[in-house]
PDB file of C-alpha atoms and ligand atoms in Angstrom:
ATOM      1  CA  UNK A  90    -135.996 122.815  41.041  1.00 39.00           C
ATOM      2  CA  UNK A  91    -133.540 123.517  43.731  1.00 42.00           C
ATOM      3  CA  UNK A  92    -134.511 125.250  46.904  1.00 42.00           C
ATOM      4  CA  UNK A  93    -132.202 127.400  48.942  1.00 43.00           C
ATOM      5  CA  UNK A  94    -132.640 126.487  52.584  1.00 40.00           C
ATOM      6  CA  UNK A  95    -131.772 129.411  54.751  1.00 39.00           C
ATOM      7  CA  UNK A  96    -130.929 128.299  58.241  1.00 40.00           C
ATOM      8  CA  UNK A  97    -130.879 130.786  61.109  1.00 38.00           C
ATOM      9  CA  UNK A  98    -127.139 130.115  61.565  1.00 39.00           C
ATOM     10  CA  UNK A  99    -126.469 131.318  58.056  1.00 38.00           C
ATOM     11  CA  UNK A 100    -128.045 134.654  58.713  1.00 36.00           C
ATOM     12  CA  UNK A 101    -125.306 137.058  59.567  1.00 39.00           C
ATOM     13  CA  UNK A 102    -122.582 135.059  57.891  1.00 44.00           C
ATOM     14  CA  UNK A 103    -124.186 135.199  54.482  1.00 48.00           C
ATOM     15  CA  UNK A 104    -125.313 138.619  53.397  1.00 49.00           C
ATOM     16  CA  UNK A 105    -127.604 136.921  50.923  1.00 50.00           C
ATOM     17  CA  UNK A 106    -129.246 134.583  53.419  1.00 52.00           C
ATOM     18  CA  UNK A 107    -132.565 136.380  53.718  1.00 55.00           C
ATOM     19  CA  UNK A 108    -133.086 136.868  50.034  1.00 62.00           C
ATOM     20  CA  UNK A 109    -134.984 134.801  47.532  1.00 78.00           C
ATOM     21  CA  UNK A 110    -133.033 132.862  44.938  1.00 77.00           C
ATOM     22  CA  UNK A 111    -133.214 135.422  42.168  1.00 80.00           C
ATOM     23  CA  UNK A 112    -132.239 138.221  44.483  1.00 84.00           C
ATOM     24  CA  UNK A 113    -129.351 136.146  45.846  1.00 86.00           C
ATOM     25  CA  UNK A 114    -128.045 135.670  42.357  1.00 88.00           C
ATOM     26  CA  UNK A 115    -128.432 139.342  41.574  1.00 88.00           C
ATOM     27  CA  UNK A 116    -126.565 140.308  44.737  1.00 91.00           C
ATOM     28  CA  UNK A 117    -123.761 137.908  43.873  1.00 93.00           C
ATOM     29  CA  UNK A 118    -123.503 139.413  40.386  1.00 94.00           C
ATOM     30  CA  UNK A 119    -123.497 142.952  41.699  1.00 93.00           C
ATOM     31  CA  UNK A 120    -121.102 142.386  44.570  1.00 94.00           C
ATOM     32  CA  UNK A 121    -118.563 140.057  43.055  1.00 96.00           C
ATOM     33  CA  UNK A 122    -118.508 140.338  39.245  1.00 96.00           C
ATOM     34  CA  UNK A 123    -115.595 142.771  39.170  1.00 96.00           C
ATOM     35  CA  UNK A 124    -113.461 140.906  41.704  1.00 96.00           C
ATOM     36  CA  UNK A 125    -114.127 137.585  39.993  1.00 97.00           C
ATOM     37  CA  UNK A 126    -113.284 139.086  36.613  1.00 97.00           C
ATOM     38  CA  UNK A 127    -109.931 140.410  37.847  1.00 96.00           C
ATOM     39  CA  UNK A 128    -108.929 137.061  39.340  1.00 96.00           C
ATOM     40  CA  UNK A 129    -110.117 135.317  36.175  1.00 96.00           C
ATOM     41  CA  UNK A 130    -108.319 137.678  33.803  1.00 95.00           C
ATOM     42  CA  UNK A 131    -105.096 137.394  35.779  1.00 94.00           C
ATOM     43  CA  UNK A 132    -105.181 133.656  35.130  1.00 93.00           C
ATOM     44  CA  UNK A 133    -106.762 133.148  31.697  1.00 93.00           C
ATOM     45  CA  UNK A 134    -105.288 136.338  30.173  1.00 92.00           C
ATOM     46  CA  UNK A 135    -108.123 136.702  27.708  1.00 93.00           C
ATOM     47  CA  UNK A 136    -110.989 139.160  28.345  1.00 95.00           C
ATOM     48  CA  UNK A 137    -113.691 137.083  26.622  1.00 95.00           C
ATOM     49  CA  UNK A 138    -112.627 133.957  28.491  1.00 95.00           C
ATOM     50  CA  UNK A 139    -112.497 135.939  31.728  1.00 96.00           C
ATOM     51  CA  UNK A 140    -116.151 136.874  31.214  1.00 96.00           C
ATOM     52  CA  UNK A 141    -117.022 133.208  30.677  1.00 96.00           C
ATOM     53  CA  UNK A 142    -115.233 132.351  33.904  1.00 97.00           C
ATOM     54  CA  UNK A 143    -117.079 135.156  35.710  1.00 97.00           C
ATOM     55  CA  UNK A 144    -120.428 133.806  34.582  1.00 96.00           C
ATOM     56  CA  UNK A 145    -119.547 130.179  35.441  1.00 95.00           C
ATOM     57  CA  UNK A 146    -118.219 131.197  38.839  1.00 96.00           C
ATOM     58  CA  UNK A 147    -121.348 133.131  39.735  1.00 95.00           C
ATOM     59  CA  UNK A 148    -123.634 130.272  38.730  1.00 92.00           C
ATOM     60  CA  UNK A 149    -121.511 127.767  40.642  1.00 93.00           C
ATOM     61  CA  UNK A 150    -121.364 129.988  43.708  1.00 95.00           C
ATOM     62  CA  UNK A 151    -125.093 130.578  43.620  1.00 91.00           C
ATOM     63  CA  UNK A 152    -125.796 126.855  43.309  1.00 88.00           C
ATOM     64  CA  UNK A 153    -123.374 125.987  46.107  1.00 91.00           C
ATOM     65  CA  UNK A 154    -124.562 128.794  48.376  1.00 90.00           C
ATOM     66  CA  UNK A 155    -126.758 126.520  50.523  1.00 88.00           C
ATOM     67  CA  UNK A 156    -123.627 124.551  51.407  1.00 89.00           C
ATOM     68  CA  UNK A 157    -121.610 127.628  52.331  1.00 90.00           C
ATOM     69  CA  UNK A 158    -120.641 127.121  55.967  1.00 89.00           C
ATOM     70  CA  UNK A 159    -119.324 130.560  56.739  1.00 86.00           C
ATOM     71  CA  UNK A 160    -115.863 129.205  57.580  1.00 83.00           C
ATOM     72  CA  UNK A 161    -114.340 131.969  55.502  1.00 85.00           C
ATOM     73  CA  UNK A 162    -115.868 135.216  54.311  1.00 89.00           C
ATOM     74  CA  UNK A 163    -118.325 134.840  51.467  1.00 92.00           C
ATOM     75  CA  UNK A 164    -115.963 136.944  49.360  1.00 93.00           C
ATOM     76  CA  UNK A 165    -113.023 134.574  49.950  1.00 92.00           C
ATOM     77  CA  UNK A 166    -115.227 131.621  49.204  1.00 94.00           C
ATOM     78  CA  UNK A 167    -116.461 133.126  45.926  1.00 95.00           C
ATOM     79  CA  UNK A 168    -112.919 134.061  44.875  1.00 95.00           C
ATOM     80  CA  UNK A 169    -111.739 130.556  45.595  1.00 95.00           C
ATOM     81  CA  UNK A 170    -114.382 129.251  43.203  1.00 96.00           C
ATOM     82  CA  UNK A 171    -113.245 131.888  40.698  1.00 97.00           C
ATOM     83  CA  UNK A 172    -109.612 130.805  40.966  1.00 95.00           C
ATOM     84  CA  UNK A 173    -110.457 127.121  40.552  1.00 95.00           C
ATOM     85  CA  UNK A 174    -112.830 127.793  37.668  1.00 96.00           C
ATOM     86  CA  UNK A 175    -110.231 129.923  35.894  1.00 96.00           C
ATOM     87  CA  UNK A 176    -107.543 127.282  36.335  1.00 94.00           C
ATOM     88  CA  UNK A 177    -109.745 124.500  34.978  1.00 94.00           C
ATOM     89  CA  UNK A 178    -110.928 126.699  32.102  1.00 94.00           C
ATOM     90  CA  UNK A 179    -107.321 127.448  31.229  1.00 90.00           C
ATOM     91  CA  UNK A 180    -106.403 123.753  31.373  1.00 90.00           C
ATOM     92  CA  UNK A 181    -109.261 122.870  29.049  1.00 88.00           C
ATOM     93  CA  UNK A 182    -108.187 125.672  26.746  1.00 84.00           C
ATOM     94  CA  UNK A 183    -104.599 124.475  26.760  1.00 78.00           C
ATOM     95  CA  UNK A 184    -105.734 120.965  25.956  1.00 77.00           C
ATOM     96  CA  UNK A 185    -107.724 122.245  23.002  1.00 74.00           C
ATOM     97  CA  UNK A 186    -104.939 124.444  21.778  1.00 67.00           C
ATOM     98  CA  UNK A 187    -102.109 121.984  21.853  1.00 56.00           C
ATOM     99  CA  UNK A 188     -99.752 124.591  20.539  1.00 51.00           C
ATOM    100  CA  UNK A 189     -99.095 127.019  23.362  1.00 44.00           C
ATOM    101  CA  UNK A 190     -98.311 129.726  20.836  1.00 49.00           C
ATOM    102  CA  UNK A 191    -101.947 129.780  19.819  1.00 48.00           C
ATOM    103  CA  UNK A 192    -102.985 130.831  23.316  1.00 45.00           C
ATOM    104  CA  UNK A 193    -105.079 133.960  23.021  1.00 48.00           C
ATOM    105  CA  UNK A 194    -103.130 137.135  23.341  1.00 47.00           C
ATOM    106  CA  UNK A 195    -104.536 139.552  25.783  1.00 47.00           C
ATOM    107  CA  UNK A 196    -106.207 142.415  23.995  1.00 45.00           C
ATOM    108  CA  UNK A 197    -104.268 145.636  23.921  1.00 43.00           C
ATOM    109  CA  UNK A 198    -104.981 147.403  27.182  1.00 43.00           C
ATOM    110  CA  UNK A 199    -107.880 149.606  26.288  1.00 43.00           C
ATOM    111  CA  UNK A 200    -107.675 151.908  29.288  1.00 44.00           C
ATOM    112  CA  UNK A 201    -104.143 153.018  28.658  1.00 44.00           C
ATOM    113  CA  UNK A 202    -104.696 155.920  26.379  1.00 48.00           C
ATOM    114  CA  UNK A 203    -102.363 158.431  27.943  1.00 53.00           C
ATOM    115  CA  UNK A 204     -99.009 158.630  26.244  1.00 68.00           C
ATOM    116  CA  UNK A 205     -96.654 156.258  24.581  1.00 74.00           C
ATOM    117  CA  UNK A 206     -94.381 156.139  27.596  1.00 72.00           C
ATOM    118  CA  UNK A 207     -97.166 154.949  29.841  1.00 73.00           C
ATOM    119  CA  UNK A 208     -98.170 152.412  27.277  1.00 76.00           C
ATOM    120  CA  UNK A 209     -94.658 151.037  27.026  1.00 79.00           C
ATOM    121  CA  UNK A 210     -94.447 150.801  30.809  1.00 77.00           C
ATOM    122  CA  UNK A 211     -97.768 149.001  30.962  1.00 84.00           C
ATOM    123  CA  UNK A 212     -96.696 146.609  28.229  1.00 87.00           C
ATOM    124  CA  UNK A 213     -93.623 145.870  30.294  1.00 88.00           C
ATOM    125  CA  UNK A 214     -95.776 145.363  33.376  1.00 90.00           C
ATOM    126  CA  UNK A 215     -98.206 143.121  31.486  1.00 91.00           C
ATOM    127  CA  UNK A 216     -95.300 141.048  30.247  1.00 91.00           C
ATOM    128  CA  UNK A 217     -93.973 140.692  33.788  1.00 91.00           C
ATOM    129  CA  UNK A 218     -97.444 139.644  34.948  1.00 92.00           C
ATOM    130  CA  UNK A 219     -97.690 137.093  32.144  1.00 91.00           C
ATOM    131  CA  UNK A 220     -94.339 135.632  33.122  1.00 90.00           C
ATOM    132  CA  UNK A 221     -95.562 134.816  36.621  1.00 91.00           C
ATOM    133  CA  UNK A 222     -97.064 131.382  37.219  1.00 91.00           C
ATOM    134  CA  UNK A 223    -100.862 131.170  37.600  1.00 90.00           C
ATOM    135  CA  UNK A 224    -100.687 130.768  41.337  1.00 92.00           C
ATOM    136  CA  UNK A 225     -98.439 133.772  41.864  1.00 94.00           C
ATOM    137  CA  UNK A 226    -100.766 135.890  39.760  1.00 94.00           C
ATOM    138  CA  UNK A 227    -103.740 134.945  41.903  1.00 94.00           C
ATOM    139  CA  UNK A 228    -101.793 135.574  45.090  1.00 96.00           C
ATOM    140  CA  UNK A 229    -100.735 139.022  43.918  1.00 95.00           C
ATOM    141  CA  UNK A 230    -104.265 139.944  42.863  1.00 95.00           C
ATOM    142  CA  UNK A 231    -105.778 138.783  46.158  1.00 95.00           C
ATOM    143  CA  UNK A 232    -103.168 140.729  48.079  1.00 93.00           C
ATOM    144  CA  UNK A 233    -102.926 143.933  46.087  1.00 92.00           C
ATOM    145  CA  UNK A 234    -106.462 144.324  44.805  1.00 92.00           C
ATOM    146  CA  UNK A 235    -108.521 142.416  47.356  1.00 92.00           C
ATOM    147  CA  UNK A 236    -106.253 143.403  50.254  1.00 91.00           C
ATOM    148  CA  UNK A 237    -106.519 139.951  51.791  1.00 93.00           C
ATOM    149  CA  UNK A 238    -104.194 139.015  54.651  1.00 92.00           C
ATOM    150  CA  UNK A 239    -101.612 136.265  54.069  1.00 92.00           C
ATOM    151  CA  UNK A 240    -103.793 133.936  56.136  1.00 92.00           C
ATOM    152  CA  UNK A 241    -106.894 134.752  54.081  1.00 93.00           C
ATOM    153  CA  UNK A 242    -105.002 134.130  50.842  1.00 95.00           C
ATOM    154  CA  UNK A 243    -103.752 130.803  52.205  1.00 94.00           C
ATOM    155  CA  UNK A 244    -107.353 129.867  53.043  1.00 91.00           C
ATOM    156  CA  UNK A 245    -108.766 131.127  49.744  1.00 92.00           C
ATOM    157  CA  UNK A 246    -106.265 129.223  47.627  1.00 93.00           C
ATOM    158  CA  UNK A 247    -105.737 126.327  50.029  1.00 91.00           C
ATOM    159  CA  UNK A 248    -101.975 126.866  50.235  1.00 93.00           C
ATOM    160  CA  UNK A 249     -99.397 126.727  53.039  1.00 93.00           C
ATOM    161  CA  UNK A 250     -98.672 130.142  54.495  1.00 92.00           C
ATOM    162  CA  UNK A 251     -94.969 130.126  53.515  1.00 93.00           C
ATOM    163  CA  UNK A 252     -95.933 129.464  49.906  1.00 94.00           C
ATOM    164  CA  UNK A 253     -98.242 132.472  49.913  1.00 94.00           C
ATOM    165  CA  UNK A 254     -95.654 134.774  51.437  1.00 92.00           C
ATOM    166  CA  UNK A 255     -92.675 133.725  49.409  1.00 92.00           C
ATOM    167  CA  UNK A 256     -94.480 133.700  46.069  1.00 93.00           C
ATOM    168  CA  UNK A 257     -95.996 137.074  46.842  1.00 93.00           C
ATOM    169  CA  UNK A 258     -92.728 138.736  47.782  1.00 90.00           C
ATOM    170  CA  UNK A 259     -91.016 137.542  44.682  1.00 90.00           C
ATOM    171  CA  UNK A 260     -93.889 138.224  42.349  1.00 92.00           C
ATOM    172  CA  UNK A 261     -94.160 141.744  43.704  1.00 89.00           C
ATOM    173  CA  UNK A 262     -90.457 142.241  43.132  1.00 87.00           C
ATOM    174  CA  UNK A 263     -90.766 141.262  39.525  1.00 87.00           C
ATOM    175  CA  UNK A 264     -93.757 143.519  38.985  1.00 90.00           C
ATOM    176  CA  UNK A 265     -92.063 146.419  40.761  1.00 87.00           C
ATOM    177  CA  UNK A 266     -89.015 145.875  38.633  1.00 85.00           C
ATOM    178  CA  UNK A 267     -91.128 146.165  35.498  1.00 86.00           C
ATOM    179  CA  UNK A 268     -92.450 149.490  36.769  1.00 84.00           C
ATOM    180  CA  UNK A 269     -89.057 151.002  37.512  1.00 80.00           C
ATOM    181  CA  UNK A 270     -89.069 152.979  34.296  1.00 65.00           C
ATOM    182  CA  UNK A 271     -92.618 154.202  34.770  1.00 60.00           C
ATOM    183  CA  UNK A 272     -92.294 157.383  36.787  1.00 55.00           C
TER     184      UNK A 272
ATOM    185  CA  UNK B 129     -87.695 119.930  53.051  1.00 48.00           C
ATOM    186  CA  UNK B 130     -83.967 120.465  53.343  1.00 52.00           C
ATOM    187  CA  UNK B 131     -82.696 120.433  56.902  1.00 64.00           C
ATOM    188  CA  UNK B 132     -80.499 123.470  56.445  1.00 86.00           C
ATOM    189  CA  UNK B 133     -82.067 126.858  55.924  1.00 93.00           C
ATOM    190  CA  UNK B 134     -80.523 128.896  53.119  1.00 93.00           C
ATOM    191  CA  UNK B 135     -78.358 131.793  54.254  1.00 93.00           C
ATOM    192  CA  UNK B 136     -79.753 135.322  54.313  1.00 92.00           C
ATOM    193  CA  UNK B 137     -77.600 136.123  51.323  1.00 92.00           C
ATOM    194  CA  UNK B 138     -79.073 133.250  49.306  1.00 92.00           C
ATOM    195  CA  UNK B 139     -82.584 134.217  50.382  1.00 92.00           C
ATOM    196  CA  UNK B 140     -81.981 137.749  49.266  1.00 90.00           C
ATOM    197  CA  UNK B 141     -80.569 136.616  45.946  1.00 90.00           C
ATOM    198  CA  UNK B 142     -83.584 134.399  45.426  1.00 90.00           C
ATOM    199  CA  UNK B 143     -85.954 137.241  46.295  1.00 88.00           C
ATOM    200  CA  UNK B 144     -84.257 139.513  43.816  1.00 84.00           C
ATOM    201  CA  UNK B 145     -83.820 137.071  40.968  1.00 82.00           C
ATOM    202  CA  UNK B 146     -83.961 139.361  37.937  1.00 77.00           C
ATOM    203  CA  UNK B 147     -86.759 138.837  35.410  1.00 71.00           C
ATOM    204  CA  UNK B 148     -85.881 136.146  32.889  1.00 75.00           C
ATOM    205  CA  UNK B 149     -83.252 134.550  35.146  1.00 81.00           C
ATOM    206  CA  UNK B 150     -83.765 131.106  36.653  1.00 85.00           C
ATOM    207  CA  UNK B 151     -84.327 131.235  40.412  1.00 85.00           C
ATOM    208  CA  UNK B 152     -82.252 128.944  42.649  1.00 90.00           C
ATOM    209  CA  UNK B 153     -84.369 125.780  42.598  1.00 91.00           C
ATOM    210  CA  UNK B 154     -83.158 124.561  45.976  1.00 91.00           C
ATOM    211  CA  UNK B 155     -84.105 127.807  47.674  1.00 92.00           C
ATOM    212  CA  UNK B 156     -87.394 127.918  45.781  1.00 90.00           C
ATOM    213  CA  UNK B 157     -88.408 124.471  46.976  1.00 91.00           C
ATOM    214  CA  UNK B 158     -87.313 125.138  50.544  1.00 93.00           C
ATOM    215  CA  UNK B 159     -89.029 128.469  51.073  1.00 92.00           C
ATOM    216  CA  UNK B 160     -92.382 127.230  49.802  1.00 90.00           C
ATOM    217  CA  UNK B 161     -92.669 125.119  52.918  1.00 91.00           C
ATOM    218  CA  UNK B 162     -90.485 126.715  55.563  1.00 93.00           C
ATOM    219  CA  UNK B 163     -92.210 129.170  57.864  1.00 92.00           C
ATOM    220  CA  UNK B 164     -88.957 130.402  59.312  1.00 93.00           C
ATOM    221  CA  UNK B 165     -87.540 131.338  55.925  1.00 93.00           C
ATOM    222  CA  UNK B 166     -90.865 132.819  54.851  1.00 92.00           C
ATOM    223  CA  UNK B 167     -90.673 135.091  57.885  1.00 92.00           C
ATOM    224  CA  UNK B 168     -87.098 136.005  57.092  1.00 92.00           C
ATOM    225  CA  UNK B 169     -88.072 136.806  53.525  1.00 91.00           C
ATOM    226  CA  UNK B 170     -90.910 138.927  54.842  1.00 89.00           C
ATOM    227  CA  UNK B 171     -88.425 140.915  56.903  1.00 88.00           C
ATOM    228  CA  UNK B 172     -86.026 141.212  53.954  1.00 87.00           C
ATOM    229  CA  UNK B 173     -88.887 142.300  51.758  1.00 84.00           C
ATOM    230  CA  UNK B 174     -89.957 145.002  54.207  1.00 81.00           C
ATOM    231  CA  UNK B 175     -86.387 146.175  54.668  1.00 76.00           C
ATOM    232  CA  UNK B 176     -85.689 146.522  50.969  1.00 71.00           C
ATOM    233  CA  UNK B 177     -89.149 147.594  49.820  1.00 63.00           C
ATOM    234  CA  UNK B 178     -88.178 151.247  49.813  1.00 57.00           C
ATOM    235  CA  UNK B 179     -85.481 150.568  47.268  1.00 54.00           C
ATOM    236  CA  UNK B 180     -88.057 149.169  44.921  1.00 52.00           C
ATOM    237  CA  UNK B 181     -91.098 150.851  43.478  1.00 56.00           C
ATOM    238  CA  UNK B 182     -93.787 151.336  46.086  1.00 62.00           C
ATOM    239  CA  UNK B 183     -96.342 148.600  46.486  1.00 64.00           C
ATOM    240  CA  UNK B 184     -99.154 151.040  45.800  1.00 81.00           C
ATOM    241  CA  UNK B 185     -97.804 151.498  42.297  1.00 86.00           C
ATOM    242  CA  UNK B 186     -98.029 147.766  41.707  1.00 89.00           C
ATOM    243  CA  UNK B 187    -101.619 147.995  42.897  1.00 91.00           C
ATOM    244  CA  UNK B 188    -102.359 150.853  40.494  1.00 90.00           C
ATOM    245  CA  UNK B 189    -100.779 149.034  37.586  1.00 92.00           C
ATOM    246  CA  UNK B 190    -102.719 145.864  38.390  1.00 93.00           C
ATOM    247  CA  UNK B 191    -105.941 147.851  38.532  1.00 93.00           C
ATOM    248  CA  UNK B 192    -105.093 149.200  35.140  1.00 91.00           C
ATOM    249  CA  UNK B 193    -104.272 145.950  33.355  1.00 93.00           C
ATOM    250  CA  UNK B 194    -107.020 143.908  35.023  1.00 95.00           C
ATOM    251  CA  UNK B 195    -109.769 146.520  34.857  1.00 95.00           C
ATOM    252  CA  UNK B 196    -113.212 145.002  34.284  1.00 95.00           C
ATOM    253  CA  UNK B 197    -114.803 146.255  31.052  1.00 95.00           C
ATOM    254  CA  UNK B 198    -117.735 148.652  31.229  1.00 94.00           C
ATOM    255  CA  UNK B 199    -121.147 147.036  31.401  1.00 94.00           C
ATOM    256  CA  UNK B 200    -119.736 143.803  32.821  1.00 95.00           C
ATOM    257  CA  UNK B 201    -122.430 143.276  35.457  1.00 94.00           C
ATOM    258  CA  UNK B 202    -125.313 143.877  33.078  1.00 94.00           C
ATOM    259  CA  UNK B 203    -123.762 141.585  30.495  1.00 94.00           C
ATOM    260  CA  UNK B 204    -123.198 138.853  33.068  1.00 94.00           C
ATOM    261  CA  UNK B 205    -126.798 139.179  34.290  1.00 91.00           C
ATOM    262  CA  UNK B 206    -128.057 138.874  30.724  1.00 91.00           C
ATOM    263  CA  UNK B 207    -125.850 135.862  30.058  1.00 90.00           C
ATOM    264  CA  UNK B 208    -126.991 134.143  33.237  1.00 87.00           C
ATOM    265  CA  UNK B 209    -130.597 134.801  32.241  1.00 84.00           C
ATOM    266  CA  UNK B 210    -129.890 133.162  28.901  1.00 85.00           C
ATOM    267  CA  UNK B 211    -128.218 130.194  30.589  1.00 82.00           C
ATOM    268  CA  UNK B 212    -131.203 129.704  32.903  1.00 79.00           C
ATOM    269  CA  UNK B 213    -133.494 130.012  29.931  1.00 78.00           C
ATOM    270  CA  UNK B 214    -131.619 127.218  28.234  1.00 77.00           C
ATOM    271  CA  UNK B 215    -131.932 125.180  31.431  1.00 73.00           C
ATOM    272  CA  UNK B 216    -135.608 126.087  31.732  1.00 70.00           C
ATOM    273  CA  UNK B 217    -135.157 127.258  35.296  1.00 72.00           C
ATOM    274  CA  UNK B 218    -138.467 129.130  35.300  1.00 71.00           C
ATOM    275  CA  UNK B 219    -138.610 129.888  38.985  1.00 70.00           C
ATOM    276  CA  UNK B 220    -135.318 131.736  39.029  1.00 73.00           C
ATOM    277  CA  UNK B 221    -135.933 133.276  35.652  1.00 73.00           C
ATOM    278  CA  UNK B 222    -139.228 134.672  36.917  1.00 73.00           C
ATOM    279  CA  UNK B 223    -137.403 136.234  39.856  1.00 72.00           C
ATOM    280  CA  UNK B 224    -134.765 137.757  37.630  1.00 73.00           C
ATOM    281  CA  UNK B 225    -137.280 139.121  35.160  1.00 71.00           C
ATOM    282  CA  UNK B 226    -139.652 140.280  37.870  1.00 71.00           C
ATOM    283  CA  UNK B 227    -142.588 138.325  36.460  1.00 71.00           C
ATOM    284  CA  UNK B 228    -144.590 135.344  37.732  1.00 72.00           C
ATOM    285  CA  UNK B 229    -143.328 131.821  37.198  1.00 72.00           C
ATOM    286  CA  UNK B 230    -146.230 131.145  34.862  1.00 73.00           C
ATOM    287  CA  UNK B 231    -145.423 134.255  32.818  1.00 75.00           C
ATOM    288  CA  UNK B 232    -141.776 133.198  32.567  1.00 72.00           C
ATOM    289  CA  UNK B 233    -142.847 129.762  31.419  1.00 71.00           C
ATOM    290  CA  UNK B 234    -145.193 131.239  28.818  1.00 71.00           C
ATOM    291  CA  UNK B 235    -142.476 133.572  27.565  1.00 66.00           C
ATOM    292  CA  UNK B 236    -140.207 130.615  27.006  1.00 63.00           C
ATOM    293  CA  UNK B 237    -142.697 128.002  25.975  1.00 66.00           C
ATOM    294  CA  UNK B 238    -145.822 129.558  24.426  1.00 60.00           C
ATOM    295  CA  UNK B 239    -148.854 127.280  24.819  1.00 62.00           C
ATOM    296  CA  UNK B 240    -149.788 125.153  21.864  1.00 63.00           C
ATOM    297  CA  UNK B 241    -152.552 126.474  19.660  1.00 60.00           C
ATOM    298  CA  UNK B 242    -155.864 125.117  20.910  1.00 60.00           C
ATOM    299  CA  UNK B 243    -157.307 122.625  18.434  1.00 56.00           C
ATOM    300  CA  UNK B 244    -160.626 123.605  16.952  1.00 51.00           C
TER     301      UNK B 244
HETATM  302 ZN1   ZN C  22     -85.945 127.502  56.189  1.00 52.51          ZN
END
């Protein structure tokens, strides 16, 4: 049975520091499930697989929590685990499915129910997102949805700052381009 | 890293490589590591952002296509409970279920019938 030592230094850096193990896990689930899922889905492109990644990430984060040093925000730290878990899940999946054409298609976007024009624009946007490399997708999600600074993204993904900036600018261009007709 | 920085024109062309087209590989490699060019691209990006669709629209579209499904948290909690059950992590399971450790253990592993 593992114990979660809670040192006084951790209090204040870890919002979960004072809680018992079960409560820590519940807080992690409540606070980070959605953000983890978005990062995961942007990489694995399959909703069911994204849920697997979300679960794995939360368990890993919870187990590693005693070693969390507070060098970054807890959120950045969790999302870094999410990114790495999604990438390794995708690699395993690609190994299993030798034929890249058998990669799971993303389910039709359920939330787009408005009109056909919107749907076409979103399909275009989804295609543009799919065409980005995995890293660019994560960078864009961390920037646009998590509102992380360039420095935070560099820390979260362990990348040089120029890589973060340049991939982001170009990825955003491509995505914007795909949205040009959607207005 | 190449010693020479690409010209502003080449940087701009790289930034605006149309979808489906191959980006200039030399520029691509250089800008991934060069802070100076990254800063110049940042300036170019800011300068030309108004011509493109607003960033907030990219954010909205991303929210749309990456939206978490309803009931995600509850489902994840249930799945984690099941995973812990499989691992026989009674202490945590008890906490999650709001019962005592002994109760959690009994729920998972009922005691053997006493022999008469
Ligand atoms: Zn340069």
